[in-house]
PDB file of C-alpha atoms in Angstrom:
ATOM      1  CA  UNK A  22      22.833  12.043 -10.352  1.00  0.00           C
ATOM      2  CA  UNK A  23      19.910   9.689 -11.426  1.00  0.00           C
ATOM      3  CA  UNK A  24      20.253  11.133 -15.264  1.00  0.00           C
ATOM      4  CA  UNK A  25      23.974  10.403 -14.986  1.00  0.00           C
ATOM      5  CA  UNK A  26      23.734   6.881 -14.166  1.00  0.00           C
ATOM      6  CA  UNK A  27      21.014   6.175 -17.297  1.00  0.00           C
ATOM      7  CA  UNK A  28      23.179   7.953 -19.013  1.00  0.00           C
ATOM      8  CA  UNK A  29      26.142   5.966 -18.394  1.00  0.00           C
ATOM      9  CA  UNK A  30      23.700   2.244 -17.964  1.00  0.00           C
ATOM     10  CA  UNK A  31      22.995   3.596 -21.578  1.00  0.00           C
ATOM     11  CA  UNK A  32      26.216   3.502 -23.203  1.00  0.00           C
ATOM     12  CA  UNK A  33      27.162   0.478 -21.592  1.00  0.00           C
ATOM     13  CA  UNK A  34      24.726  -1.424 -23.380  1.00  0.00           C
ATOM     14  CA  UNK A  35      25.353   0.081 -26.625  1.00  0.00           C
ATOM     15  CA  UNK A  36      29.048  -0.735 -25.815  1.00  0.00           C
ATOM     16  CA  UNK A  37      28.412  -4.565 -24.857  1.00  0.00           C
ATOM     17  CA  UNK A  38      25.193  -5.623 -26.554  1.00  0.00           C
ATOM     18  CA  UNK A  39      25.753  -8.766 -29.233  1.00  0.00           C
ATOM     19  CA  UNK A  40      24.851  -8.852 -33.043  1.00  0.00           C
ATOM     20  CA  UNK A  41      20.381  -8.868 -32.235  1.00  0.00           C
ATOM     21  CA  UNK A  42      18.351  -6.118 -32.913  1.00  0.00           C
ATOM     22  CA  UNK A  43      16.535  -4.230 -30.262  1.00  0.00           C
ATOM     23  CA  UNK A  44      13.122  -2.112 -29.471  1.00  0.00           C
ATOM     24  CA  UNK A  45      13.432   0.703 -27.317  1.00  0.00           C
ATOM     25  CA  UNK A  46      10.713   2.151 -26.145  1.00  0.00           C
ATOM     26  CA  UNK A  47      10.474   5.518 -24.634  1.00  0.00           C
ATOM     27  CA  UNK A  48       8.912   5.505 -20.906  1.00  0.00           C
ATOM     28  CA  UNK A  49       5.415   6.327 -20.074  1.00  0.00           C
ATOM     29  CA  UNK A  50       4.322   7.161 -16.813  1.00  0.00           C
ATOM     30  CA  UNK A  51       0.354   5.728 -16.934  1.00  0.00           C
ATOM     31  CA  UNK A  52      -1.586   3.291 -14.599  1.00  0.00           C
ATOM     32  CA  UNK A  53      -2.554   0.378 -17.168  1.00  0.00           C
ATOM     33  CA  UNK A  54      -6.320  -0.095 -17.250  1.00  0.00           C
ATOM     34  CA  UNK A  55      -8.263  -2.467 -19.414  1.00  0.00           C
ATOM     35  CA  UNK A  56     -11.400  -2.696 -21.603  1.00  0.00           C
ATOM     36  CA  UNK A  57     -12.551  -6.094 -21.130  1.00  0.00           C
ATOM     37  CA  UNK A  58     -15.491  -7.685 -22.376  1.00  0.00           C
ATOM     38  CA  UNK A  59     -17.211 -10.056 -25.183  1.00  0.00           C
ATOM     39  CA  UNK A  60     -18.280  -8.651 -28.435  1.00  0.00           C
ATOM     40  CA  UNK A  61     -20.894  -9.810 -31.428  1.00  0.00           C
ATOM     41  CA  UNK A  62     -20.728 -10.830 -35.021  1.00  0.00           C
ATOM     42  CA  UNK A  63     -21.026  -7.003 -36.191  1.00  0.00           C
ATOM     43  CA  UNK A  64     -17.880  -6.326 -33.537  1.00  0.00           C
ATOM     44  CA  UNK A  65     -20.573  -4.762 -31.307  1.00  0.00           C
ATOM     45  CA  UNK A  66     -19.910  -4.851 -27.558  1.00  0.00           C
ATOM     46  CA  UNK A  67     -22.308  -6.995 -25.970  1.00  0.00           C
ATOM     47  CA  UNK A  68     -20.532  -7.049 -22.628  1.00  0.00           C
ATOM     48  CA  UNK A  69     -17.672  -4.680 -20.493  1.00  0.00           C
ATOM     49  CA  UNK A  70     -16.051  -4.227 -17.827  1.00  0.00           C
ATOM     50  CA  UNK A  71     -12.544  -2.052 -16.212  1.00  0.00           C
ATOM     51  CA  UNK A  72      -9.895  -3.811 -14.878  1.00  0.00           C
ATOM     52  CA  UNK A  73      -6.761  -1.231 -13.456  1.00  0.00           C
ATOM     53  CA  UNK A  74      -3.451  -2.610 -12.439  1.00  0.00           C
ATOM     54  CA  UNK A  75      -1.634   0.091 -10.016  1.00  0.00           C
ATOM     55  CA  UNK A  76       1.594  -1.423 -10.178  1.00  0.00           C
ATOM     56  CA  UNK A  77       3.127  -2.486 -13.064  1.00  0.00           C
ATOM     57  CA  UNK A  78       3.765  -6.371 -13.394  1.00  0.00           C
ATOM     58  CA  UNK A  79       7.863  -6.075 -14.190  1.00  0.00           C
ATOM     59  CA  UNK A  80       7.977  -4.256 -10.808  1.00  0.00           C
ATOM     60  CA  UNK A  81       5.763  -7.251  -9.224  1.00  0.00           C
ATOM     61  CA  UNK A  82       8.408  -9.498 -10.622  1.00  0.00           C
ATOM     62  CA  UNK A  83      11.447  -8.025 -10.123  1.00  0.00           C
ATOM     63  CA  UNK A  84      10.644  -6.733  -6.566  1.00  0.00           C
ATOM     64  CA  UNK A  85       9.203 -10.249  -5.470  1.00  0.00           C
ATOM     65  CA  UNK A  86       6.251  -8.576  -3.682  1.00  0.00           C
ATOM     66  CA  UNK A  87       2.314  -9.091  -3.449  1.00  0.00           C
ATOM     67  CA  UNK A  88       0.377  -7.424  -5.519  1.00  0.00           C
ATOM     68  CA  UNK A  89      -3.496  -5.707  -6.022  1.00  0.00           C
ATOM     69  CA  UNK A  90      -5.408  -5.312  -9.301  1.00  0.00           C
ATOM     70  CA  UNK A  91      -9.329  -5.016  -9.141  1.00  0.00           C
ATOM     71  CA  UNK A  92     -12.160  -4.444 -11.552  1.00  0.00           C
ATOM     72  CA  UNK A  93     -14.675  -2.452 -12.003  1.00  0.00           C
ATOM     73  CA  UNK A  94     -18.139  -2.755 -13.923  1.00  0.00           C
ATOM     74  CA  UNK A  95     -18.558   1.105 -13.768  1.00  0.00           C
ATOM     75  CA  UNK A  96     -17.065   2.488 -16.872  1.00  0.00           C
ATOM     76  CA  UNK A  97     -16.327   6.418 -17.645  1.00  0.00           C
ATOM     77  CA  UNK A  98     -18.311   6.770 -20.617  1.00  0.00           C
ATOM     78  CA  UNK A  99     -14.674   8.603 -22.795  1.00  0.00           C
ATOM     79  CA  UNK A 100     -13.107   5.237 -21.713  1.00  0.00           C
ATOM     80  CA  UNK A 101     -16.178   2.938 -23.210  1.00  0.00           C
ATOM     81  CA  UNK A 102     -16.547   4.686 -26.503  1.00  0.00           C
ATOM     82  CA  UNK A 103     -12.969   4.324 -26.880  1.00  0.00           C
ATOM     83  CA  UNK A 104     -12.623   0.490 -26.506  1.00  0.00           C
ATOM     84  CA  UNK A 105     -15.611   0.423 -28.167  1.00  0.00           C
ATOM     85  CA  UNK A 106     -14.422   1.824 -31.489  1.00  0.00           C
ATOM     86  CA  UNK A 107     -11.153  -0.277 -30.757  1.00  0.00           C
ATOM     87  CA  UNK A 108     -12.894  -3.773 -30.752  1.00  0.00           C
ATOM     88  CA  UNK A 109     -14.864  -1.904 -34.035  1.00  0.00           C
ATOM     89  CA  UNK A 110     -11.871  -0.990 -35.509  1.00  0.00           C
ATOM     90  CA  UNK A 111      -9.864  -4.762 -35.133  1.00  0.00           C
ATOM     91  CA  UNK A 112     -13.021  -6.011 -36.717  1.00  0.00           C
ATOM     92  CA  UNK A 113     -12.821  -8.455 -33.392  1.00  0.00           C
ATOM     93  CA  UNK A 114     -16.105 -11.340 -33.565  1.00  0.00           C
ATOM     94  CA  UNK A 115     -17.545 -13.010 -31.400  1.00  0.00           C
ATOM     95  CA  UNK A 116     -15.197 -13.570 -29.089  1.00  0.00           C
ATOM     96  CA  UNK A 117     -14.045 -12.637 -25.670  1.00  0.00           C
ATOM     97  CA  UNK A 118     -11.549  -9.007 -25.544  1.00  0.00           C
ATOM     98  CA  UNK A 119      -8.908  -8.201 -23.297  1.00  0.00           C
ATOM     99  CA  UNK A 120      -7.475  -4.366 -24.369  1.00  0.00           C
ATOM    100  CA  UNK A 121      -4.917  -2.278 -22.337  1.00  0.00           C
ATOM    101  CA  UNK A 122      -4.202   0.908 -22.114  1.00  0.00           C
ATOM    102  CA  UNK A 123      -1.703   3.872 -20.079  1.00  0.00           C
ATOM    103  CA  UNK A 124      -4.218   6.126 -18.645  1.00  0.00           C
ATOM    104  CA  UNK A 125      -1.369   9.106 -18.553  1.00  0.00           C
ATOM    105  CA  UNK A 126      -0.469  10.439 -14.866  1.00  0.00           C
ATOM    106  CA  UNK A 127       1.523  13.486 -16.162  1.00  0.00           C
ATOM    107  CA  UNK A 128       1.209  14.791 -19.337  1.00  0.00           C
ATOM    108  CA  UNK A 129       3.281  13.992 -22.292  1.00  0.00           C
ATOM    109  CA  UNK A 130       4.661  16.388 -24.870  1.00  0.00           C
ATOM    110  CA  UNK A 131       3.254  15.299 -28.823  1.00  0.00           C
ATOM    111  CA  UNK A 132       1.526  11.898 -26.751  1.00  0.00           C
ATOM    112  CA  UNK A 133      -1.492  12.866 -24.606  1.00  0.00           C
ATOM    113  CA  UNK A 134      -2.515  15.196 -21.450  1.00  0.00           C
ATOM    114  CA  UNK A 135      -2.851  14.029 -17.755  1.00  0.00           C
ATOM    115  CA  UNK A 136      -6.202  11.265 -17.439  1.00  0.00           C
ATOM    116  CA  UNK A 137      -5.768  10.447 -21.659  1.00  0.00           C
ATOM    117  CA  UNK A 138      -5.740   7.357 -22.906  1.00  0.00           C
ATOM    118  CA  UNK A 139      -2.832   5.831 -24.673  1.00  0.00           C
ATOM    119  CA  UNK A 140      -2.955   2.181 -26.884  1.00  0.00           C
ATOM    120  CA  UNK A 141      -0.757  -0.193 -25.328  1.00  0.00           C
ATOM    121  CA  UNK A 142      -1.720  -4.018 -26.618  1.00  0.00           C
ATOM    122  CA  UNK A 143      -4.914  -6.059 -27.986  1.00  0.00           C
ATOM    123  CA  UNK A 144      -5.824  -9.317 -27.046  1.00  0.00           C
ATOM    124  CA  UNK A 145      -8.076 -11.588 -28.595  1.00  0.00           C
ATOM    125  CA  UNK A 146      -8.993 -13.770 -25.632  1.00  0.00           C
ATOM    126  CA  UNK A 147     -10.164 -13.416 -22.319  1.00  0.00           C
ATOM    127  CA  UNK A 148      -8.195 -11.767 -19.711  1.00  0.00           C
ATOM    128  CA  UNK A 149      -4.912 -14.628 -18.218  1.00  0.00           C
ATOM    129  CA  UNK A 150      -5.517 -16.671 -15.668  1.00  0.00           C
ATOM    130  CA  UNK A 151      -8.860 -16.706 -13.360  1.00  0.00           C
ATOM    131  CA  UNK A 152      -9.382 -12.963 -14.208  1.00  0.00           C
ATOM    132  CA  UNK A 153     -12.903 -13.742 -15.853  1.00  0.00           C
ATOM    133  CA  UNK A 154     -13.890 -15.071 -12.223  1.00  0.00           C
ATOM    134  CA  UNK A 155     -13.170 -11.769 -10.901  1.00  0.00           C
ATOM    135  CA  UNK A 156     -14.738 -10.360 -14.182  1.00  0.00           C
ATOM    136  CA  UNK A 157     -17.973 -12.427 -12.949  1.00  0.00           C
ATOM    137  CA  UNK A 158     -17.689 -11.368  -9.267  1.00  0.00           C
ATOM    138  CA  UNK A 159     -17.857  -7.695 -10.247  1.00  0.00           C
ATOM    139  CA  UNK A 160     -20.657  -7.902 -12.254  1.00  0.00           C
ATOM    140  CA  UNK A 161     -23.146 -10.175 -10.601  1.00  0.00           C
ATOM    141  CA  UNK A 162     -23.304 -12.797 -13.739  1.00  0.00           C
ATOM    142  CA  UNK A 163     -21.478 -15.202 -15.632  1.00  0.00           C
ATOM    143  CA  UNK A 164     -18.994 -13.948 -18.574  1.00  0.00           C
ATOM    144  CA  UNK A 165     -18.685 -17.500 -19.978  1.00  0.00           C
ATOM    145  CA  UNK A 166     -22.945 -17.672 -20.154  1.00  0.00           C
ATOM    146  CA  UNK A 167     -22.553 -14.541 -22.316  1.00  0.00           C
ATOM    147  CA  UNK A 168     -20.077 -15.685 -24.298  1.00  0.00           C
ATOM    148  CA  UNK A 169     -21.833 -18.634 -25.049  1.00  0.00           C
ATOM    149  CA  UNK A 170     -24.958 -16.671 -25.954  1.00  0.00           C
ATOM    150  CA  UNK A 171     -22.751 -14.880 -28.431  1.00  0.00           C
ATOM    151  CA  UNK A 172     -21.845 -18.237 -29.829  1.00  0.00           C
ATOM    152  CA  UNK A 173     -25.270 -19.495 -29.630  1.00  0.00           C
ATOM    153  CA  UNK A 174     -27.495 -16.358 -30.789  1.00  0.00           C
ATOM    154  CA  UNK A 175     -25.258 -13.799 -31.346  1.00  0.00           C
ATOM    155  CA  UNK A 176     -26.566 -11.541 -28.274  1.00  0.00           C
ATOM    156  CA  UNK A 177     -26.112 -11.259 -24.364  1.00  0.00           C
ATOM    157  CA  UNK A 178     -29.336 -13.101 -23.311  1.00  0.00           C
ATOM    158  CA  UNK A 179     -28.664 -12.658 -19.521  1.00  0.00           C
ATOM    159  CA  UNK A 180     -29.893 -10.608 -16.512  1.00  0.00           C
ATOM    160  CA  UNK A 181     -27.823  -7.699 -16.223  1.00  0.00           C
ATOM    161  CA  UNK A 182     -29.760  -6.018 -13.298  1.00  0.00           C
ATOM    162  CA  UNK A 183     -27.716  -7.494 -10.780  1.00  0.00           C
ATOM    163  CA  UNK A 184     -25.979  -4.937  -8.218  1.00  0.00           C
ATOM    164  CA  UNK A 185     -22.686  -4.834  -9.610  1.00  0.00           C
ATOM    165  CA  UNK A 186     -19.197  -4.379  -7.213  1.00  0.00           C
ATOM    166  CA  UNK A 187     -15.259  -3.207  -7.234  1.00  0.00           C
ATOM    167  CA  UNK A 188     -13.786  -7.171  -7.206  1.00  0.00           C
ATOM    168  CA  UNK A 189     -10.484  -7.019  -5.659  1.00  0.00           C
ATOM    169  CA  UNK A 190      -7.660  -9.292  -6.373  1.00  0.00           C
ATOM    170  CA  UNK A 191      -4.907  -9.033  -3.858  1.00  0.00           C
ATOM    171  CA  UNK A 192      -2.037 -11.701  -3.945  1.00  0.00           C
ATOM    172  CA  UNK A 193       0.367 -12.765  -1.203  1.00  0.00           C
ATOM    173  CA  UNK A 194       4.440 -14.196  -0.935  1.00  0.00           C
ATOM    174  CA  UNK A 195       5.359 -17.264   1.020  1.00  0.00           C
ATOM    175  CA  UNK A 196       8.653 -15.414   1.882  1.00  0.00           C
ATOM    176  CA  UNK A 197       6.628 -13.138   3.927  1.00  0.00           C
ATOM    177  CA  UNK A 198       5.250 -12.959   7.092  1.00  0.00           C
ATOM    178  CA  UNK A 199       1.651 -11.029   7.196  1.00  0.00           C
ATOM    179  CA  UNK A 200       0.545  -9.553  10.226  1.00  0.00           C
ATOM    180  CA  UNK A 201      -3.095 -10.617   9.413  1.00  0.00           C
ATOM    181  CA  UNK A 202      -3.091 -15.074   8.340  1.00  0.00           C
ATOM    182  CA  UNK A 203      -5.438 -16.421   6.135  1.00  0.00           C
ATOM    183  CA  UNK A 204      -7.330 -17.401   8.390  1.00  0.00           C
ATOM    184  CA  UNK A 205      -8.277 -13.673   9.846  1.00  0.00           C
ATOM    185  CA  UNK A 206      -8.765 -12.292   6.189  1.00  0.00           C
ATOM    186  CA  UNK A 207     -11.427 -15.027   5.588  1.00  0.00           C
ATOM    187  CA  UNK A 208     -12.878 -14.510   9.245  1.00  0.00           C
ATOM    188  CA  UNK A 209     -12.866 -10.868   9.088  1.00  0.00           C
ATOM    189  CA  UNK A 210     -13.874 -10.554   5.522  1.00  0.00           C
ATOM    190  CA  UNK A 211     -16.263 -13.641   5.302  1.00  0.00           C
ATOM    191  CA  UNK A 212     -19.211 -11.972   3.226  1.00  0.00           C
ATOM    192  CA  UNK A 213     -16.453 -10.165   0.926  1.00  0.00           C
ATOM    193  CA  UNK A 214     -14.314 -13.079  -0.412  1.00  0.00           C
ATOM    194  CA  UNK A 215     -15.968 -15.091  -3.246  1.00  0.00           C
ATOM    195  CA  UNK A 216     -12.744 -17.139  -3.862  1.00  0.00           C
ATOM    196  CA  UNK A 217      -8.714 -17.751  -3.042  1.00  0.00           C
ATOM    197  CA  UNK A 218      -6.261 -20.056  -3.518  1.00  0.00           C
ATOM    198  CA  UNK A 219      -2.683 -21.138  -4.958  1.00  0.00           C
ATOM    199  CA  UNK A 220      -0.890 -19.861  -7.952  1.00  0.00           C
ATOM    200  CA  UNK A 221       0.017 -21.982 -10.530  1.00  0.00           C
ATOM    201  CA  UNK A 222       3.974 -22.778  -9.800  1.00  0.00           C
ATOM    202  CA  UNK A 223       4.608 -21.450 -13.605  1.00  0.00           C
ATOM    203  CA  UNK A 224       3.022 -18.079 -12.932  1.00  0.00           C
ATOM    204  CA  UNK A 225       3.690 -18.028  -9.056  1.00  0.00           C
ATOM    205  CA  UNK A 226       7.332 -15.436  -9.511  1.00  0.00           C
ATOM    206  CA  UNK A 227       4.788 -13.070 -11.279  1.00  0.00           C
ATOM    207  CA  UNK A 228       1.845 -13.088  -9.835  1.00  0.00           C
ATOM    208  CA  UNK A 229       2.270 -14.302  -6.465  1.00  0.00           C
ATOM    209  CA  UNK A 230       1.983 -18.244  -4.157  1.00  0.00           C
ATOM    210  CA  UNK A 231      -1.628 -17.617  -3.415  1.00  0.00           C
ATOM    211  CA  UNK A 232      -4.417 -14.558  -3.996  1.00  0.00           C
ATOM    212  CA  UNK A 233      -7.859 -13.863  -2.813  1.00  0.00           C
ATOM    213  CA  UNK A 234     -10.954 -12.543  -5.186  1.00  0.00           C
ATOM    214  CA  UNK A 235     -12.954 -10.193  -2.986  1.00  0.00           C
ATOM    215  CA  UNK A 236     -15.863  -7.816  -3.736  1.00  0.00           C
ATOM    216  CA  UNK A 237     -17.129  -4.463  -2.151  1.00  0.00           C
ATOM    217  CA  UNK A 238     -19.640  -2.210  -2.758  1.00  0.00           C
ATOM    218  CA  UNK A 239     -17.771   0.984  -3.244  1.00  0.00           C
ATOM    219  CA  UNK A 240     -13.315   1.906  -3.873  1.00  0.00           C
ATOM    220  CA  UNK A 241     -13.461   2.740  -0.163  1.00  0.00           C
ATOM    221  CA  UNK A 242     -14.423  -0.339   1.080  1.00  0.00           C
ATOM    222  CA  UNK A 243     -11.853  -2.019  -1.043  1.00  0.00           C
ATOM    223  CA  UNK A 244      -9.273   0.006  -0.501  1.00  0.00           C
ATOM    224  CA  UNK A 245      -9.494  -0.644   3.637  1.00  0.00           C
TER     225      UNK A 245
END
């Protein structure tokens, strides 16, 4: 039945579209993660982190609901050689990266197995938004003092001993009515949340009216 009505959604559009040319794009079914990070003159990665977005943002959007993404500092090793030969390969310089990928949930015939790694976009800036603040909460230092050692020296000149944590971003709707305010997140959560506030009105239908930045020490924690 579902086939049928694709099918049929399918030739309807071939049937009304106008005169512009179209990309289609076959589906993949992948969680999108991210290499993040700030690289040096030689397109050397002086700096990295993970960011993973479980639901994708058109579904966000078009569903009108709240939303989690989070990052983490801990990257698989596969995953860091492969952005790392990706910021190599774009010759990127000095500058702040923000790469995504489809980490595959099923595999895909002539694509990649289950767990691969498949290119989605590049970036040449820093991940949208207040992202880098959650960037900074995750790793215990600043990503804008590192970039501006880059600048400055070429190298990341700052402590990077600092215990490190999963930073959550979670992001609420004013159309809804939360069992749990504000107020009891920040009472109940008081050592975890580092920051929250209000969405810009221009982003607010796709990322939410307000979020929190929160950091754990383990996926567990977060998770709860």
């Amino acid at each position: 039945m579902l086939v049928r009505r694709i099918i049929t959604k399918l030739i309807n559009f071939f049937n009304e579209k106008d005169s512009s040319n179209y990309m289609m794009e076959e589906y993949l079914d992948g969680e999108i993660v991210s290499f993040d990070g700030v690289c040096n003159s030689n397109s050397e990665v002086v700096f990295a982190v993970s960011e993973h977005f479980p639901t994708p943002i058109d579904i966000v959007l078009n569903n009108q609901q709240d939303n989690f993404y989070y990052c983490d500092p801990n990257i698989p090793s596969d995953f860091y050689e492969i952005g790392k030969n990706v910021v190599k390969s774009f010759g990127i310089k000095k500058r702040y990266f923000h790469i995504e990928f489809f980490k595959l949930k099923n595999d895909k015939e002539g694509l990649g197995k289950k767990g691969d790694y498949i290119a989605l976009e590049c970036n040449m800036r820093a991940p949208g938004g207040t992202t880098p603040d959650l960037i900074n909460f995750a790793s215990s230092v600043s990503s804008y003092d590192i970039w501006a050692d880059v600048m400055m020296f070429d190298e990341n000149r700052q402590d990077m001993s600092h215990e490190k944590y999963i930073a959550m971003a979670f992001t609420r709707r004013d159309r809804f009515n939360y069992v749990n305010s504000d107020y009891d997140i920040c009472l109940k959560y008081h050592n975890n949340v580092c920051m929250s506030g209000r969405t810009p009105a221009a982003l607010a239908d796709a990322l939410g009216d307000s979020y929190f930045y929160a950091k754990f020490k383990n996926m567990d924690e977060a998770m709860e």
